[in-house]
JSON list of C-alpha atoms in Angstrom, two decimals:
[
{"chain": "S", "resi": 1, "resn": "MET", "atom": "CA", "xyz": [-4.99, 27.38, -9.67]},
{"chain": "S", "resi": 2, "resn": "SER", "atom": "CA", "xyz": [-6.01, 29.46, -12.76]},
{"chain": "S", "resi": 3, "resn": "GLY", "atom": "CA", "xyz": [-4.87, 28.55, -16.09]},
{"chain": "S", "resi": 4, "resn": "LYS", "atom": "CA", "xyz": [-4.74, 24.89, -15.58]},
{"chain": "S", "resi": 5, "resn": "GLU", "atom": "CA", "xyz": [-6.04, 22.06, -17.78]},
{"chain": "S", "resi": 6, "resn": "ALA", "atom": "CA", "xyz": [-8.95, 20.08, -16.30]},
{"chain": "S", "resi": 7, "resn": "PHE", "atom": "CA", "xyz": [-7.71, 17.15, -14.54]},
{"chain": "S", "resi": 8, "resn": "ASN", "atom": "CA", "xyz": [-7.98, 13.81, -16.80]},
{"chain": "S", "resi": 9, "resn": "ILE", "atom": "CA", "xyz": [-7.50, 10.90, -14.68]},
{"chain": "S", "resi": 10, "resn": "ASP", "atom": "CA", "xyz": [-7.07, 8.52, -17.92]},
{"chain": "S", "resi": 11, "resn": "LEU", "atom": "CA", "xyz": [-4.32, 10.74, -19.15]},
{"chain": "S", "resi": 12, "resn": "ALA", "atom": "CA", "xyz": [-2.80, 10.83, -15.67]},
{"chain": "S", "resi": 13, "resn": "ILE", "atom": "CA", "xyz": [-2.45, 7.13, -15.31]},
{"chain": "S", "resi": 14, "resn": "SER", "atom": "CA", "xyz": [-0.93, 6.81, -18.73]},
{"chain": "S", "resi": 15, "resn": "LEU", "atom": "CA", "xyz": [1.74, 9.38, -17.83]},
{"chain": "S", "resi": 16, "resn": "LEU", "atom": "CA", "xyz": [2.32, 7.89, -14.46]},
{"chain": "S", "resi": 17, "resn": "ARG", "atom": "CA", "xyz": [2.96, 4.40, -15.87]},
{"chain": "S", "resi": 18, "resn": "LYS", "atom": "CA", "xyz": [5.70, 5.77, -17.98]},
{"chain": "S", "resi": 19, "resn": "GLU", "atom": "CA", "xyz": [7.14, 8.02, -15.24]},
{"chain": "S", "resi": 20, "resn": "VAL", "atom": "CA", "xyz": [7.51, 5.26, -12.69]},
{"chain": "S", "resi": 21, "resn": "ALA", "atom": "CA", "xyz": [8.63, 2.57, -15.03]},
{"chain": "S", "resi": 22, "resn": "GLY", "atom": "CA", "xyz": [12.19, 2.89, -13.78]},
{"chain": "S", "resi": 23, "resn": "LEU", "atom": "CA", "xyz": [11.58, 3.55, -10.20]},
{"chain": "S", "resi": 24, "resn": "PRO", "atom": "CA", "xyz": [11.72, 1.16, -7.33]},
{"chain": "S", "resi": 25, "resn": "LYS", "atom": "CA", "xyz": [8.41, -0.70, -6.80]},
{"chain": "S", "resi": 26, "resn": "ALA", "atom": "CA", "xyz": [6.10, -0.36, -3.88]},
{"chain": "S", "resi": 27, "resn": "ALA", "atom": "CA", "xyz": [6.93, -3.00, -1.18]},
{"chain": "S", "resi": 28, "resn": "LEU", "atom": "CA", "xyz": [3.77, -5.18, -1.84]},
{"chain": "S", "resi": 29, "resn": "PHE", "atom": "CA", "xyz": [3.87, -5.30, -5.53]},
{"chain": "S", "resi": 30, "resn": "ASP", "atom": "CA", "xyz": [7.35, -5.94, -5.59]},
{"chain": "S", "resi": 31, "resn": "LEU", "atom": "CA", "xyz": [7.09, -9.01, -3.24]},
{"chain": "S", "resi": 32, "resn": "TYR", "atom": "CA", "xyz": [4.16, -10.12, -5.42]},
{"chain": "S", "resi": 33, "resn": "ASP", "atom": "CA", "xyz": [6.25, -10.09, -8.58]},
{"chain": "S", "resi": 34, "resn": "GLN", "atom": "CA", "xyz": [8.99, -12.06, -6.68]},
{"chain": "S", "resi": 35, "resn": "GLY", "atom": "CA", "xyz": [6.43, -14.88, -6.11]},
{"chain": "S", "resi": 36, "resn": "TYR", "atom": "CA", "xyz": [5.09, -13.84, -2.64]},
{"chain": "S", "resi": 37, "resn": "THR", "atom": "CA", "xyz": [1.19, -13.91, -3.97]},
{"chain": "S", "resi": 38, "resn": "SER", "atom": "CA", "xyz": [-0.80, -15.31, -1.33]},
{"chain": "S", "resi": 39, "resn": "LEU", "atom": "CA", "xyz": [-3.27, -13.28, 0.69]},
{"chain": "S", "resi": 40, "resn": "PHE", "atom": "CA", "xyz": [-1.58, -14.19, 3.88]},
{"chain": "S", "resi": 41, "resn": "GLU", "atom": "CA", "xyz": [1.95, -13.17, 2.63]},
{"chain": "S", "resi": 42, "resn": "GLN", "atom": "CA", "xyz": [0.71, -9.98, 1.15]},
{"chain": "S", "resi": 43, "resn": "LEU", "atom": "CA", "xyz": [-1.22, -9.09, 4.57]},
{"chain": "S", "resi": 44, "resn": "VAL", "atom": "CA", "xyz": [1.69, -9.84, 6.70]},
{"chain": "S", "resi": 45, "resn": "THR", "atom": "CA", "xyz": [4.06, -7.63, 4.50]},
{"chain": "S", "resi": 46, "resn": "CYS", "atom": "CA", "xyz": [1.43, -4.88, 4.61]},
{"chain": "S", "resi": 47, "resn": "MET", "atom": "CA", "xyz": [1.49, -5.07, 8.37]},
{"chain": "S", "resi": 48, "resn": "ILE", "atom": "CA", "xyz": [5.58, -5.10, 8.42]},
{"chain": "S", "resi": 49, "resn": "SER", "atom": "CA", "xyz": [5.53, -1.98, 6.08]},
{"chain": "S", "resi": 50, "resn": "ILE", "atom": "CA", "xyz": [3.58, 0.16, 8.57]},
{"chain": "S", "resi": 51, "resn": "ARG", "atom": "CA", "xyz": [5.65, 3.08, 9.48]},
{"chain": "S", "resi": 52, "resn": "THR", "atom": "CA", "xyz": [8.55, 1.18, 7.58]},
{"chain": "S", "resi": 53, "resn": "TYR", "atom": "CA", "xyz": [10.46, 2.28, 4.54]},
{"chain": "S", "resi": 54, "resn": "ASP", "atom": "CA", "xyz": [9.96, -0.13, 1.52]},
{"chain": "S", "resi": 55, "resn": "GLU", "atom": "CA", "xyz": [13.65, -0.59, 1.05]},
{"chain": "S", "resi": 56, "resn": "VAL", "atom": "CA", "xyz": [13.50, -2.08, 4.74]},
{"chain": "S", "resi": 57, "resn": "THR", "atom": "CA", "xyz": [10.09, -3.77, 4.35]},
{"chain": "S", "resi": 58, "resn": "VAL", "atom": "CA", "xyz": [11.19, -6.07, 1.27]},
{"chain": "S", "resi": 59, "resn": "PRO", "atom": "CA", "xyz": [13.96, -7.78, 2.83]},
{"chain": "S", "resi": 60, "resn": "THR", "atom": "CA", "xyz": [12.44, -8.01, 6.29]},
{"chain": "S", "resi": 61, "resn": "ALA", "atom": "CA", "xyz": [9.42, -9.77, 4.87]},
{"chain": "S", "resi": 62, "resn": "ILE", "atom": "CA", "xyz": [11.57, -12.08, 2.92]},
{"chain": "S", "resi": 63, "resn": "GLN", "atom": "CA", "xyz": [13.64, -12.91, 5.92]},
{"chain": "S", "resi": 64, "resn": "LEU", "atom": "CA", "xyz": [10.39, -13.78, 7.80]},
{"chain": "S", "resi": 65, "resn": "PHE", "atom": "CA", "xyz": [9.00, -15.91, 4.74]},
{"chain": "S", "resi": 66, "resn": "GLU", "atom": "CA", "xyz": [12.11, -17.87, 4.82]},
{"chain": "S", "resi": 67, "resn": "LYS", "atom": "CA", "xyz": [11.08, -19.27, 8.12]},
{"chain": "S", "resi": 68, "resn": "ALA", "atom": "CA", "xyz": [7.20, -19.44, 7.22]},
{"chain": "S", "resi": 69, "resn": "ARG", "atom": "CA", "xyz": [5.14, -18.49, 4.23]},
{"chain": "S", "resi": 70, "resn": "THR", "atom": "CA", "xyz": [1.68, -20.08, 5.49]},
{"chain": "S", "resi": 71, "resn": "PRO", "atom": "CA", "xyz": [-0.56, -19.49, 8.50]},
{"chain": "S", "resi": 72, "resn": "LYS", "atom": "CA", "xyz": [0.32, -23.11, 9.55]},
{"chain": "S", "resi": 73, "resn": "ALA", "atom": "CA", "xyz": [4.00, -22.81, 9.49]},
{"chain": "S", "resi": 74, "resn": "MET", "atom": "CA", "xyz": [3.66, -19.30, 11.00]},
{"chain": "S", "resi": 75, "resn": "ALA", "atom": "CA", "xyz": [1.66, -20.65, 13.90]},
{"chain": "S", "resi": 76, "resn": "LYS", "atom": "CA", "xyz": [4.44, -22.98, 14.75]},
{"chain": "S", "resi": 77, "resn": "LEU", "atom": "CA", "xyz": [6.95, -20.13, 15.25]},
{"chain": "S", "resi": 78, "resn": "SER", "atom": "CA", "xyz": [7.33, -18.53, 18.77]},
{"chain": "S", "resi": 79, "resn": "VAL", "atom": "CA", "xyz": [6.82, -14.73, 18.97]},
{"chain": "S", "resi": 80, "resn": "GLU", "atom": "CA", "xyz": [10.42, -14.23, 19.81]},
{"chain": "S", "resi": 81, "resn": "GLU", "atom": "CA", "xyz": [11.32, -15.91, 16.38]},
{"chain": "S", "resi": 82, "resn": "ILE", "atom": "CA", "xyz": [8.98, -13.58, 14.36]},
{"chain": "S", "resi": 83, "resn": "ASP", "atom": "CA", "xyz": [10.38, -10.70, 16.20]},
{"chain": "S", "resi": 84, "resn": "THR", "atom": "CA", "xyz": [13.74, -11.45, 15.62]},
{"chain": "S", "resi": 85, "resn": "ALA", "atom": "CA", "xyz": [12.96, -11.92, 11.73]},
{"chain": "S", "resi": 86, "resn": "ILE", "atom": "CA", "xyz": [11.11, -8.61, 11.41]},
{"chain": "S", "resi": 87, "resn": "GLN", "atom": "CA", "xyz": [13.33, -6.52, 13.90]},
{"chain": "S", "resi": 88, "resn": "ALA", "atom": "CA", "xyz": [14.45, -4.03, 11.33]},
{"chain": "S", "resi": 89, "resn": "SER", "atom": "CA", "xyz": [10.71, -2.92, 10.98]},
{"chain": "S", "resi": 90, "resn": "THR", "atom": "CA", "xyz": [9.16, -0.18, 13.18]},
{"chain": "S", "resi": 91, "resn": "PHE", "atom": "CA", "xyz": [7.20, -1.58, 16.21]},
{"chain": "S", "resi": 92, "resn": "HIS", "atom": "CA", "xyz": [8.63, -4.85, 15.40]},
{"chain": "S", "resi": 93, "resn": "ALA", "atom": "CA", "xyz": [7.57, -6.41, 18.97]},
{"chain": "S", "resi": 94, "resn": "ALA", "atom": "CA", "xyz": [3.83, -5.60, 18.46]},
{"chain": "S", "resi": 95, "resn": "LYS", "atom": "CA", "xyz": [3.75, -6.45, 14.91]},
{"chain": "S", "resi": 96, "resn": "ALA", "atom": "CA", "xyz": [5.34, -9.93, 15.84]},
{"chain": "S", "resi": 97, "resn": "GLN", "atom": "CA", "xyz": [2.70, -10.71, 18.43]},
{"chain": "S", "resi": 98, "resn": "GLN", "atom": "CA", "xyz": [-0.04, -9.53, 16.00]},
{"chain": "S", "resi": 99, "resn": "ILE", "atom": "CA", "xyz": [1.38, -11.68, 13.02]},
{"chain": "S", "resi": 100, "resn": "LEU", "atom": "CA", "xyz": [1.44, -14.63, 15.25]},
{"chain": "S", "resi": 101, "resn": "ASP", "atom": "CA", "xyz": [-2.14, -13.97, 16.50]},
{"chain": "S", "resi": 102, "resn": "ILE", "atom": "CA", "xyz": [-3.31, -13.94, 13.14]},
{"chain": "S", "resi": 103, "resn": "ALA", "atom": "CA", "xyz": [-1.83, -17.03, 12.03]},
{"chain": "S", "resi": 104, "resn": "GLU", "atom": "CA", "xyz": [-3.17, -18.85, 15.09]},
{"chain": "S", "resi": 105, "resn": "LYS", "atom": "CA", "xyz": [-6.75, -17.47, 14.45]},
{"chain": "S", "resi": 106, "resn": "ILE", "atom": "CA", "xyz": [-6.64, -18.54, 10.92]},
{"chain": "S", "resi": 107, "resn": "MET", "atom": "CA", "xyz": [-5.79, -21.99, 12.05]},
{"chain": "S", "resi": 108, "resn": "ASP", "atom": "CA", "xyz": [-8.24, -22.18, 14.98]},
{"chain": "S", "resi": 109, "resn": "GLU", "atom": "CA", "xyz": [-11.19, -20.35, 13.40]},
{"chain": "S", "resi": 110, "resn": "HIS", "atom": "CA", "xyz": [-10.72, -20.56, 9.72]},
{"chain": "S", "resi": 111, "resn": "LYS", "atom": "CA", "xyz": [-9.36, -24.13, 9.34]},
{"chain": "S", "resi": 112, "resn": "GLY", "atom": "CA", "xyz": [-6.09, -22.65, 8.05]},
{"chain": "S", "resi": 113, "resn": "GLN", "atom": "CA", "xyz": [-7.42, -20.95, 4.98]},
{"chain": "S", "resi": 114, "resn": "LEU", "atom": "CA", "xyz": [-7.61, -17.28, 4.73]},
{"chain": "S", "resi": 115, "resn": "ALA", "atom": "CA", "xyz": [-10.67, -16.14, 2.65]},
{"chain": "S", "resi": 116, "resn": "CYS", "atom": "CA", "xyz": [-10.64, -13.17, 0.33]},
{"chain": "S", "resi": 117, "resn": "ASP", "atom": "CA", "xyz": [-13.02, -11.31, 2.63]},
{"chain": "S", "resi": 118, "resn": "PHE", "atom": "CA", "xyz": [-12.73, -7.67, 3.75]},
{"chain": "S", "resi": 119, "resn": "ASP", "atom": "CA", "xyz": [-14.60, -8.15, 7.04]},
{"chain": "S", "resi": 120, "resn": "THR", "atom": "CA", "xyz": [-12.36, -11.16, 7.90]},
{"chain": "S", "resi": 121, "resn": "LEU", "atom": "CA", "xyz": [-9.22, -9.41, 7.58]},
{"chain": "S", "resi": 122, "resn": "LEU", "atom": "CA", "xyz": [-10.49, -6.19, 9.72]},
{"chain": "S", "resi": 123, "resn": "SER", "atom": "CA", "xyz": [-11.27, -8.53, 12.46]},
{"chain": "S", "resi": 124, "resn": "PHE", "atom": "CA", "xyz": [-7.52, -9.21, 12.95]},
{"chain": "S", "resi": 125, "resn": "SER", "atom": "CA", "xyz": [-5.78, -6.89, 15.46]},
{"chain": "S", "resi": 126, "resn": "GLY", "atom": "CA", "xyz": [-3.31, -4.63, 13.66]},
{"chain": "S", "resi": 127, "resn": "VAL", "atom": "CA", "xyz": [-5.22, -4.77, 10.30]},
{"chain": "S", "resi": 128, "resn": "GLY", "atom": "CA", "xyz": [-7.03, -1.71, 9.24]},
{"chain": "S", "resi": 129, "resn": "PRO", "atom": "CA", "xyz": [-8.62, -0.77, 5.91]},
{"chain": "S", "resi": 130, "resn": "LYS", "atom": "CA", "xyz": [-5.46, 0.28, 4.13]},
{"chain": "S", "resi": 131, "resn": "CYS", "atom": "CA", "xyz": [-3.81, -3.21, 4.53]},
{"chain": "S", "resi": 132, "resn": "ALA", "atom": "CA", "xyz": [-7.07, -5.06, 3.97]},
{"chain": "S", "resi": 133, "resn": "ASN", "atom": "CA", "xyz": [-7.54, -3.22, 0.69]},
{"chain": "S", "resi": 134, "resn": "LEU", "atom": "CA", "xyz": [-4.00, -3.56, -0.53]},
{"chain": "S", "resi": 135, "resn": "ALA", "atom": "CA", "xyz": [-3.81, -7.37, 0.23]},
{"chain": "S", "resi": 136, "resn": "LEU", "atom": "CA", "xyz": [-7.24, -8.09, -1.32]},
{"chain": "S", "resi": 137, "resn": "GLY", "atom": "CA", "xyz": [-6.51, -5.82, -4.36]},
{"chain": "S", "resi": 138, "resn": "ILE", "atom": "CA", "xyz": [-3.01, -7.45, -5.05]},
{"chain": "S", "resi": 139, "resn": "ALA", "atom": "CA", "xyz": [-3.49, -10.92, -3.94]},
{"chain": "S", "resi": 140, "resn": "CYS", "atom": "CA", "xyz": [-7.30, -11.55, -4.75]},
{"chain": "S", "resi": 141, "resn": "GLN", "atom": "CA", "xyz": [-7.70, -9.11, -7.65]},
{"chain": "S", "resi": 142, "resn": "GLN", "atom": "CA", "xyz": [-10.43, -7.27, -5.94]},
{"chain": "S", "resi": 143, "resn": "MET", "atom": "CA", "xyz": [-10.98, -3.68, -7.12]},
{"chain": "S", "resi": 144, "resn": "ARG", "atom": "CA", "xyz": [-10.19, -2.07, -3.91]},
{"chain": "S", "resi": 145, "resn": "ILE", "atom": "CA", "xyz": [-8.15, 1.30, -3.04]},
{"chain": "S", "resi": 146, "resn": "GLY", "atom": "CA", "xyz": [-5.27, 1.17, -0.61]},
{"chain": "S", "resi": 147, "resn": "VAL", "atom": "CA", "xyz": [-4.81, 4.83, 0.51]},
{"chain": "S", "resi": 148, "resn": "ASP", "atom": "CA", "xyz": [-1.53, 5.23, 2.26]},
{"chain": "S", "resi": 149, "resn": "ILE", "atom": "CA", "xyz": [0.09, 8.64, 2.82]},
{"chain": "S", "resi": 150, "resn": "HIS", "atom": "CA", "xyz": [1.25, 9.10, -0.76]},
{"chain": "S", "resi": 151, "resn": "VAL", "atom": "CA", "xyz": [-2.11, 8.33, -2.37]},
{"chain": "S", "resi": 152, "resn": "HIS", "atom": "CA", "xyz": [-3.69, 10.55, 0.06]},
{"chain": "S", "resi": 153, "resn": "ARG", "atom": "CA", "xyz": [-1.42, 13.45, -0.39]},
{"chain": "S", "resi": 154, "resn": "ILE", "atom": "CA", "xyz": [-1.18, 13.28, -4.12]},
{"chain": "S", "resi": 155, "resn": "THR", "atom": "CA", "xyz": [-4.75, 12.91, -5.19]},
{"chain": "S", "resi": 156, "resn": "ASN", "atom": "CA", "xyz": [-5.72, 15.76, -3.00]},
{"chain": "S", "resi": 157, "resn": "ARG", "atom": "CA", "xyz": [-2.81, 17.85, -4.37]},
{"chain": "S", "resi": 158, "resn": "TRP", "atom": "CA", "xyz": [-4.19, 17.26, -7.73]},
{"chain": "S", "resi": 159, "resn": "GLY", "atom": "CA", "xyz": [-7.57, 18.50, -6.63]},
{"chain": "S", "resi": 160, "resn": "TYR", "atom": "CA", "xyz": [-9.12, 15.26, -7.84]},
{"chain": "S", "resi": 161, "resn": "VAL", "atom": "CA", "xyz": [-10.85, 14.61, -4.54]},
{"chain": "S", "resi": 162, "resn": "GLN", "atom": "CA", "xyz": [-10.80, 16.57, -1.26]},
{"chain": "S", "resi": 163, "resn": "GLY", "atom": "CA", "xyz": [-10.38, 14.38, 1.92]},
{"chain": "S", "resi": 164, "resn": "LYS", "atom": "CA", "xyz": [-8.83, 15.63, 5.10]},
{"chain": "S", "resi": 165, "resn": "THR", "atom": "CA", "xyz": [-7.95, 12.15, 6.23]},
{"chain": "S", "resi": 166, "resn": "PRO", "atom": "CA", "xyz": [-6.61, 9.08, 4.41]},
{"chain": "S", "resi": 167, "resn": "GLU", "atom": "CA", "xyz": [-10.06, 7.50, 5.27]},
{"chain": "S", "resi": 168, "resn": "LYS", "atom": "CA", "xyz": [-12.05, 10.29, 3.95]},
{"chain": "S", "resi": 169, "resn": "THR", "atom": "CA", "xyz": [-9.79, 10.40, 0.65]},
{"chain": "S", "resi": 170, "resn": "MET", "atom": "CA", "xyz": [-10.59, 6.61, 0.36]},
{"chain": "S", "resi": 171, "resn": "LEU", "atom": "CA", "xyz": [-14.35, 7.39, 0.46]},
{"chain": "S", "resi": 172, "resn": "ALA", "atom": "CA", "xyz": [-13.96, 9.95, -2.08]},
{"chain": "S", "resi": 173, "resn": "LEU", "atom": "CA", "xyz": [-11.83, 7.77, -4.40]},
{"chain": "S", "resi": 174, "resn": "GLU", "atom": "CA", "xyz": [-14.31, 4.92, -4.14]},
{"chain": "S", "resi": 175, "resn": "GLU", "atom": "CA", "xyz": [-17.05, 7.31, -5.45]},
{"chain": "S", "resi": 176, "resn": "LYS", "atom": "CA", "xyz": [-14.79, 8.83, -8.20]},
{"chain": "S", "resi": 177, "resn": "LEU", "atom": "CA", "xyz": [-12.04, 6.60, -9.28]},
{"chain": "S", "resi": 178, "resn": "PRO", "atom": "CA", "xyz": [-12.86, 4.27, -12.33]},
{"chain": "S", "resi": 179, "resn": "GLU", "atom": "CA", "xyz": [-12.63, 0.77, -11.05]},
{"chain": "S", "resi": 180, "resn": "GLN", "atom": "CA", "xyz": [-9.85, -0.36, -13.34]},
{"chain": "S", "resi": 181, "resn": "TYR", "atom": "CA", "xyz": [-7.55, 2.02, -11.71]},
{"chain": "S", "resi": 182, "resn": "ARG", "atom": "CA", "xyz": [-8.36, 1.22, -7.94]},
{"chain": "S", "resi": 183, "resn": "VAL", "atom": "CA", "xyz": [-5.51, -1.23, -7.37]},
{"chain": "S", "resi": 184, "resn": "GLU", "atom": "CA", "xyz": [-2.99, 0.39, -9.60]},
{"chain": "S", "resi": 185, "resn": "ILE", "atom": "CA", "xyz": [-3.26, 3.96, -8.10]},
{"chain": "S", "resi": 186, "resn": "ASN", "atom": "CA", "xyz": [-1.28, 2.65, -5.13]},
{"chain": "S", "resi": 187, "resn": "ARG", "atom": "CA", "xyz": [1.44, 0.94, -7.25]},
{"chain": "S", "resi": 188, "resn": "LEU", "atom": "CA", "xyz": [2.01, 4.16, -9.13]},
{"chain": "S", "resi": 189, "resn": "LEU", "atom": "CA", "xyz": [1.62, 6.85, -6.63]},
{"chain": "S", "resi": 190, "resn": "VAL", "atom": "CA", "xyz": [3.91, 5.23, -3.99]},
{"chain": "S", "resi": 191, "resn": "PRO", "atom": "CA", "xyz": [7.15, 5.50, -6.06]},
{"chain": "S", "resi": 192, "resn": "PHE", "atom": "CA", "xyz": [5.79, 8.81, -7.87]},
{"chain": "S", "resi": 193, "resn": "GLY", "atom": "CA", "xyz": [5.23, 10.17, -4.34]},
{"chain": "S", "resi": 194, "resn": "LYS", "atom": "CA", "xyz": [8.63, 9.27, -3.09]},
{"chain": "S", "resi": 195, "resn": "HIS", "atom": "CA", "xyz": [10.69, 10.52, -6.18]},
{"chain": "S", "resi": 196, "resn": "VAL", "atom": "CA", "xyz": [8.68, 13.22, -7.85]},
{"chain": "S", "resi": 197, "resn": "CYS", "atom": "CA", "xyz": [5.53, 14.45, -5.95]},
{"chain": "S", "resi": 198, "resn": "LYS", "atom": "CA", "xyz": [7.49, 14.65, -2.70]},
{"chain": "S", "resi": 199, "resn": "GLY", "atom": "CA", "xyz": [5.70, 15.59, 0.58]},
{"chain": "S", "resi": 200, "resn": "THR", "atom": "CA", "xyz": [7.55, 18.87, 1.46]},
{"chain": "S", "resi": 201, "resn": "ILE", "atom": "CA", "xyz": [9.11, 19.95, -1.78]},
{"chain": "S", "resi": 202, "resn": "PRO", "atom": "CA", "xyz": [7.55, 18.34, -4.76]},
{"chain": "S", "resi": 203, "resn": "LEU", "atom": "CA", "xyz": [9.35, 18.41, -8.02]},
{"chain": "S", "resi": 204, "resn": "CYS", "atom": "CA", "xyz": [6.56, 20.14, -10.10]},
{"chain": "S", "resi": 205, "resn": "SER", "atom": "CA", "xyz": [8.97, 21.07, -12.78]},
{"chain": "S", "resi": 206, "resn": "HIS", "atom": "CA", "xyz": [9.73, 17.68, -13.59]},
{"chain": "S", "resi": 207, "resn": "CYS", "atom": "CA", "xyz": [6.15, 16.22, -13.34]},
{"chain": "S", "resi": 208, "resn": "PRO", "atom": "CA", "xyz": [4.32, 15.19, -16.46]},
{"chain": "S", "resi": 209, "resn": "LEU", "atom": "CA", "xyz": [0.95, 16.08, -14.77]},
{"chain": "S", "resi": 210, "resn": "GLU", "atom": "CA", "xyz": [1.97, 19.75, -14.10]},
{"chain": "S", "resi": 211, "resn": "SER", "atom": "CA", "xyz": [-0.23, 21.29, -16.48]},
{"chain": "S", "resi": 212, "resn": "MET", "atom": "CA", "xyz": [-3.43, 19.74, -14.93]},
{"chain": "S", "resi": 213, "resn": "CYS", "atom": "CA", "xyz": [-2.37, 19.42, -11.20]},
{"chain": "S", "resi": 214, "resn": "GLN", "atom": "CA", "xyz": [-4.08, 21.93, -9.19]},
{"chain": "S", "resi": 215, "resn": "GLN", "atom": "CA", "xyz": [-1.19, 22.01, -6.58]},
{"chain": "S", "resi": 216, "resn": "VAL", "atom": "CA", "xyz": [-3.52, 22.17, -3.69]},
{"chain": "S", "resi": 217, "resn": "GLY", "atom": "CA", "xyz": [-1.39, 23.05, -0.63]},
{"chain": "S", "resi": 218, "resn": "VAL", "atom": "CA", "xyz": [1.88, 23.49, -2.47]},
{"chain": "S", "resi": 219, "resn": "SER", "atom": "CA", "xyz": [3.83, 26.43, -1.34]},
{"chain": "S", "resi": 220, "resn": "ASN", "atom": "CA", "xyz": [7.48, 25.56, -2.60]},
{"chain": "S", "resi": 221, "resn": "PRO", "atom": "CA", "xyz": [7.44, 23.74, -5.66]},
{"chain": "S", "resi": 222, "resn": "ARG", "atom": "CA", "xyz": [10.81, 23.04, -7.45]}
]
């Protein structure tokens, strides 16, 4: 859009930190702050979160972790026990089997230890690049970008990148986004996307980035 300031990612991050300070945290970051900091816990939480609201994901993950927090403990559960614990999440039956399979594979093939390795995580059924990157970024402090629907929508709406799919947005952000923001971008944009830069009716008049956001694809701002 004409008349817009050039997009300044450093300023945007600074403004976003203030904007989301009082908003509910994204699920994986919330659980990390509650002490669920292991790579296994973060990976399992991300799997539970797929197609599931954060307000459901957090208590559901905690309910499962009350039964088992390590691959060794999880592998001792039945698929029915896992399924019962995560029943509030979407596709819970399939996720329960995948979580058990991952726990057993870690025990059988990795001596019970889950290494901070991207390819290892991708080798597990049910784990894609988003969950692998998020878990590694949060639990292992690797500078990886977890591109969910909010990160995909908002960074393209800004005009900062142009990616038709989350996968293409991830590649574009890997080329452009400063390394120090790679993990933080998800922590900021999940609550920002839920409460301000919404999918269908973004609250542009309340947005601190309005003067530099290109509003790509926005037809009905409020």
